[in-house]
GROMACS .gro file of C-alpha atoms in nm:
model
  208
    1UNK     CA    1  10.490   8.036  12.381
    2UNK     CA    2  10.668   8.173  12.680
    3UNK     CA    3  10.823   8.436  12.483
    4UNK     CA    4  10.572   8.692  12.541
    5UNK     CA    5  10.308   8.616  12.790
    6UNK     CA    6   9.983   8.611  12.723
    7UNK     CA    7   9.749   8.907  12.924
    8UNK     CA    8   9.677   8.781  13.267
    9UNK     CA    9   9.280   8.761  13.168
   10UNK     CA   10   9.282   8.581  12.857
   11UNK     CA   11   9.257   8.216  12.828
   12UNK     CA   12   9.421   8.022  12.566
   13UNK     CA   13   9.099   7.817  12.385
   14UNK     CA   14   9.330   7.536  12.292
   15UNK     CA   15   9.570   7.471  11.938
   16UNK     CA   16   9.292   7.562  11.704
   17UNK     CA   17   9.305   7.914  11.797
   18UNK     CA   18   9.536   8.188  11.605
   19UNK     CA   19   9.816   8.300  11.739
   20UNK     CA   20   9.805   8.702  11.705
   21UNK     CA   21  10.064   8.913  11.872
   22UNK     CA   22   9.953   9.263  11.913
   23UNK     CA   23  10.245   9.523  11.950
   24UNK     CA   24  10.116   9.838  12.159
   25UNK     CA   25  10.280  10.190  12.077
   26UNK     CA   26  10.187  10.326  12.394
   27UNK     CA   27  10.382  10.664  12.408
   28UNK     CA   28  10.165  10.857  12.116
   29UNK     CA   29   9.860  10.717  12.311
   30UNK     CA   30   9.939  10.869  12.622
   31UNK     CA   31  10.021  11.200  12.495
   32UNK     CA   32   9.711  11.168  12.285
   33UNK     CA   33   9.518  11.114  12.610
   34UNK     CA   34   9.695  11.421  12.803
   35UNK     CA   35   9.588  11.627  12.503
   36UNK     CA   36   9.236  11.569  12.469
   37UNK     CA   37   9.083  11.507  12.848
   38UNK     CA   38   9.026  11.815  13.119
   39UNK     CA   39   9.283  11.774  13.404
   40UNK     CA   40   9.220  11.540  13.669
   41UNK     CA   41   9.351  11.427  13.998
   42UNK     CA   42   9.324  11.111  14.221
   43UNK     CA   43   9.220  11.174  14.580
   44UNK     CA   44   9.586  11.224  14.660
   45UNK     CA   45   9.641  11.518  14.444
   46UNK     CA   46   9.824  11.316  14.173
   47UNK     CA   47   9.708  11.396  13.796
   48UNK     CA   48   9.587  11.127  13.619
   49UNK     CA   49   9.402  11.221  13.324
   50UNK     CA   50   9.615  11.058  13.074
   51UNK     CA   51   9.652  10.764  13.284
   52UNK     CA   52   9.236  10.741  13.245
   53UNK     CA   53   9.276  10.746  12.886
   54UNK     CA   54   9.511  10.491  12.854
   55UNK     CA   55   9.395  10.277  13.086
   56UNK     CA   56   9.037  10.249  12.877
   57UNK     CA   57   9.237  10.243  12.566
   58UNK     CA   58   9.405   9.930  12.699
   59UNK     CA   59   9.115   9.752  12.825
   60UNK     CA   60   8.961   9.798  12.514
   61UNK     CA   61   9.193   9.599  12.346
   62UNK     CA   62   9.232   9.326  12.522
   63UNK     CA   63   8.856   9.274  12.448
   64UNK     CA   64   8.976   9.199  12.109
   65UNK     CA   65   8.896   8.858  11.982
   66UNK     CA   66   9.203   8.720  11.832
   67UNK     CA   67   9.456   8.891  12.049
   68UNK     CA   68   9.656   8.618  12.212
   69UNK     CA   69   9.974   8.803  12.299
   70UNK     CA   70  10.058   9.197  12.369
   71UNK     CA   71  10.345   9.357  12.436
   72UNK     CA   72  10.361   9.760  12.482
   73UNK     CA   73  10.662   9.977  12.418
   74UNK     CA   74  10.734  10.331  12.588
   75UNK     CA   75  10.919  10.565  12.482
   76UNK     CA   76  11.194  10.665  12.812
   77UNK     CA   77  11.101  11.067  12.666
   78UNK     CA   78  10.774  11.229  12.610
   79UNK     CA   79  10.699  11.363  12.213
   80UNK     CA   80  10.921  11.663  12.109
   81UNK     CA   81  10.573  11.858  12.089
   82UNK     CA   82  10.495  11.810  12.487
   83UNK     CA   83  10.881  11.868  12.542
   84UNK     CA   84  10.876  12.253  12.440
   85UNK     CA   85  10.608  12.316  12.677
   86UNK     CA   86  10.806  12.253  12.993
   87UNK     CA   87  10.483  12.299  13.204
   88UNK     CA   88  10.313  12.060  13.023
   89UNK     CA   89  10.631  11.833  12.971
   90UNK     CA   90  10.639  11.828  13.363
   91UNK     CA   91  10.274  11.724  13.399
   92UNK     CA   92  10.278  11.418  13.166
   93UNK     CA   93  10.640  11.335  13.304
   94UNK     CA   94  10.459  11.297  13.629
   95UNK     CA   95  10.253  11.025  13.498
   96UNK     CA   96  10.451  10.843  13.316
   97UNK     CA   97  10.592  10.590  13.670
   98UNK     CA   98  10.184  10.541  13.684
   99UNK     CA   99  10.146  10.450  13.293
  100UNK     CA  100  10.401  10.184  13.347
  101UNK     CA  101  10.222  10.017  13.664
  102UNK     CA  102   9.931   9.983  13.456
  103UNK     CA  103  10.081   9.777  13.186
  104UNK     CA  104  10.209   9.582  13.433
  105UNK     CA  105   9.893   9.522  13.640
  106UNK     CA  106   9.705   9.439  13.322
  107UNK     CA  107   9.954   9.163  13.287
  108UNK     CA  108  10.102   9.287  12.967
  109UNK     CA  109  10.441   9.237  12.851
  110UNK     CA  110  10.628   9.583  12.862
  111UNK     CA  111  10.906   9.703  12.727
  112UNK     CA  112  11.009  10.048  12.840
  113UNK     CA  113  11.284  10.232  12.602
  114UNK     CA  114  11.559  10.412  12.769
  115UNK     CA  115  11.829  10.395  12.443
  116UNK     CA  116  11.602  10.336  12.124
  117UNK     CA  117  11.223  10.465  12.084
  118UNK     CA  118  10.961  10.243  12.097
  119UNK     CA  119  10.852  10.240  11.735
  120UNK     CA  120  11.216  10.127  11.608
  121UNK     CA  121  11.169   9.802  11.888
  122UNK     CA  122  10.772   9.763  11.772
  123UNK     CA  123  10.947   9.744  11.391
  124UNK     CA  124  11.183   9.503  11.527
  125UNK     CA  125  10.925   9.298  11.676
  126UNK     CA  126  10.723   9.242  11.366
  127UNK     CA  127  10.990   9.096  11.216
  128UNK     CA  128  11.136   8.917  11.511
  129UNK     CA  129  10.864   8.707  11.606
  130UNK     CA  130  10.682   8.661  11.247
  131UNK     CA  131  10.774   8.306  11.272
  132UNK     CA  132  10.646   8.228  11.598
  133UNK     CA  133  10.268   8.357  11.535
  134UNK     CA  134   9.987   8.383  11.235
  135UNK     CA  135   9.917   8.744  11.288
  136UNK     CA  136  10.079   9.050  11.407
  137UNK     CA  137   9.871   9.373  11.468
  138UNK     CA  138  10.101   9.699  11.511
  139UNK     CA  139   9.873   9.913  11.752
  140UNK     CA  140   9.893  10.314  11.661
  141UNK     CA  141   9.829  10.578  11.441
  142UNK     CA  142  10.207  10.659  11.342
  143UNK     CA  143  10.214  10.631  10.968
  144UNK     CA  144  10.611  10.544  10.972
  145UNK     CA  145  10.510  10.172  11.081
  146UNK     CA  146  10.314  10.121  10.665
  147UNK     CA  147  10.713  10.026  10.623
  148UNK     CA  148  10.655   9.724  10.857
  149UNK     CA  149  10.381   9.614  10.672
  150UNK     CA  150  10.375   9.268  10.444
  151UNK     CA  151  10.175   8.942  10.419
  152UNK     CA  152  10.130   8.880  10.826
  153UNK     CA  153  10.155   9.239  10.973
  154UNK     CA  154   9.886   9.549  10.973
  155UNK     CA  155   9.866   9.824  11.152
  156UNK     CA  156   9.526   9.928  11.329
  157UNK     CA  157   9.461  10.271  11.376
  158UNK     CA  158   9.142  10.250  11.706
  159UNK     CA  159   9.085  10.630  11.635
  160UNK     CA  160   9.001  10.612  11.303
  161UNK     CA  161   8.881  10.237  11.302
  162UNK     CA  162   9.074  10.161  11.007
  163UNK     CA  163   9.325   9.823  10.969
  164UNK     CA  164   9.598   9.919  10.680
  165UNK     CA  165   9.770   9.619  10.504
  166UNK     CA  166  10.050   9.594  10.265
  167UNK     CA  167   9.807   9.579   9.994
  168UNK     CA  168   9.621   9.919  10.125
  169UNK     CA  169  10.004  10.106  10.133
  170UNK     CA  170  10.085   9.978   9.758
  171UNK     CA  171   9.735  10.065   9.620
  172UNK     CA  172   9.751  10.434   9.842
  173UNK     CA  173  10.067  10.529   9.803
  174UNK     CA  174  10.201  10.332   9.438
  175UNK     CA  175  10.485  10.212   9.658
  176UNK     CA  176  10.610   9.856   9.834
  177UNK     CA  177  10.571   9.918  10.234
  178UNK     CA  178  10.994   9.844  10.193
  179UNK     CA  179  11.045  10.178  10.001
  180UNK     CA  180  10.770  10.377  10.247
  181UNK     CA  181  11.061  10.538  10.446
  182UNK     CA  182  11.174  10.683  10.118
  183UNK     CA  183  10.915  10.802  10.003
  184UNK     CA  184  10.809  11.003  10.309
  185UNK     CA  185  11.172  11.135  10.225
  186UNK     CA  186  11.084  11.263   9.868
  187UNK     CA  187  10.708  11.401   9.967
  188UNK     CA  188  10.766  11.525  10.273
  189UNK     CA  189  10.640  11.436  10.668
  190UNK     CA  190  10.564  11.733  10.876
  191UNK     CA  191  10.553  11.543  11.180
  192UNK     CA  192  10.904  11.422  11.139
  193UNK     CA  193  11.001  11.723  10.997
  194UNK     CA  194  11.066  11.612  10.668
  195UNK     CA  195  11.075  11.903  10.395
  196UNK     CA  196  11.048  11.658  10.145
  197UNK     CA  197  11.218  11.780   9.789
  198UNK     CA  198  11.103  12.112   9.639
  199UNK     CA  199  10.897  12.125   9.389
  200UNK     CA  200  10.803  11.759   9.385
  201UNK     CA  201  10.399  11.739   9.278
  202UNK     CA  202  10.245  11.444   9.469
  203UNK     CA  203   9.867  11.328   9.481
  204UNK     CA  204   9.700  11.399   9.742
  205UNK     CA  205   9.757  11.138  10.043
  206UNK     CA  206   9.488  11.009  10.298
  207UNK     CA  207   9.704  10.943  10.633
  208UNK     CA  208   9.767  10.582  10.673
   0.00000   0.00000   0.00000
């Protein structure tokens, strides 16, 4: 499939092997990354720390058995959270021309955003190319993506080690992953900074 390229260092076994297209939401990872490691420079000065982070993060997944094609998506802005710190904002800005040379050394597809955000072209992609593999693996922790999920898509959270299915978003949440968006809308999403509507009593959630 020339469509997306497979990674530079993985060698197609032959046409027994399952096609799995893994769809890399690379943005939250890198702010994750900026977050949670002490600063750090290269010998020319330059931070790097969330460059580090990503880099391992990346190189861990293309250990991944069944992963036959990837293609990572980032956003052209940093998080609204990193944005209000303008300190901050200016760091990880810095390393964001670095974040894309690694994708492209690791001989990953890459698609860097500049009019729509990289989750609404990673939801586009699931449904896209759903005829063209068996598998497709949705790579972050955003919760928004359970309303990509169905028969051939999950989403794998590496943090938490968990894969969520279409069957784990109907059984969590009482809810087809098609209606997910609205029902973020009636409970609430403080990320997104959904109120939700007042008064509504929910169960308790577990994040998906």
């Amino acid at each position: 499939m020339s469509w997306i390229d497979p990674p530079a260092n993985r060698v197609d076994t032959g046409p027994m092997r399952r096609n799995t297209l893994y769809l890399v939401d690379v943005t939250y990872k890198l702010f994750r990354w900026f977050k949670a490691t002490p600063s750090h420079t290269n010998i020319q000065g330059r931070e790097v720390d969330a460059i580090r982070g990503l880099l391992q993060t990346l190189v861990s997944s293309l250990k991944t058995d069944d992963l036959t094609h990837v293609a990572v998506a980032f956003d052209a802005m940093v998080s609204r959270t990193a944005a209000n710190d303008r300190s901050e904002s200016a760091r990880l800005r810095s390393q964001y021309p670095l974040a894309l040379d690694v994708v492209r050394a690791l001989g990953m597809t890459l698609w860097p955003m500049t009019r729509v955000q990289a989750d609404d072209v990673i939801a586009s992609a699931a449904l896209q190319y759903a005829d063209h593999v068996e598998r497709i693996v949705i790579f972050s922790s955003d919760q928004d993506f359970c309303q990509c999920l169905y028969d051939k898509v999950s989403l794998w959270n590496r943090s938490r080690r968990t894969v969520q299915t279409a069957e784990d978003v109907r059984s969590r949440y009482g809810v087809q992953p098609a209606r997910f968006a609205e029902y973020l809308a009636l409970v609430g999403d403080g990320s997104d900074g959904l109120p939700g509507v007042p008064g509504l009593v929910r169960r308790r959630r577990r994040p998906c």
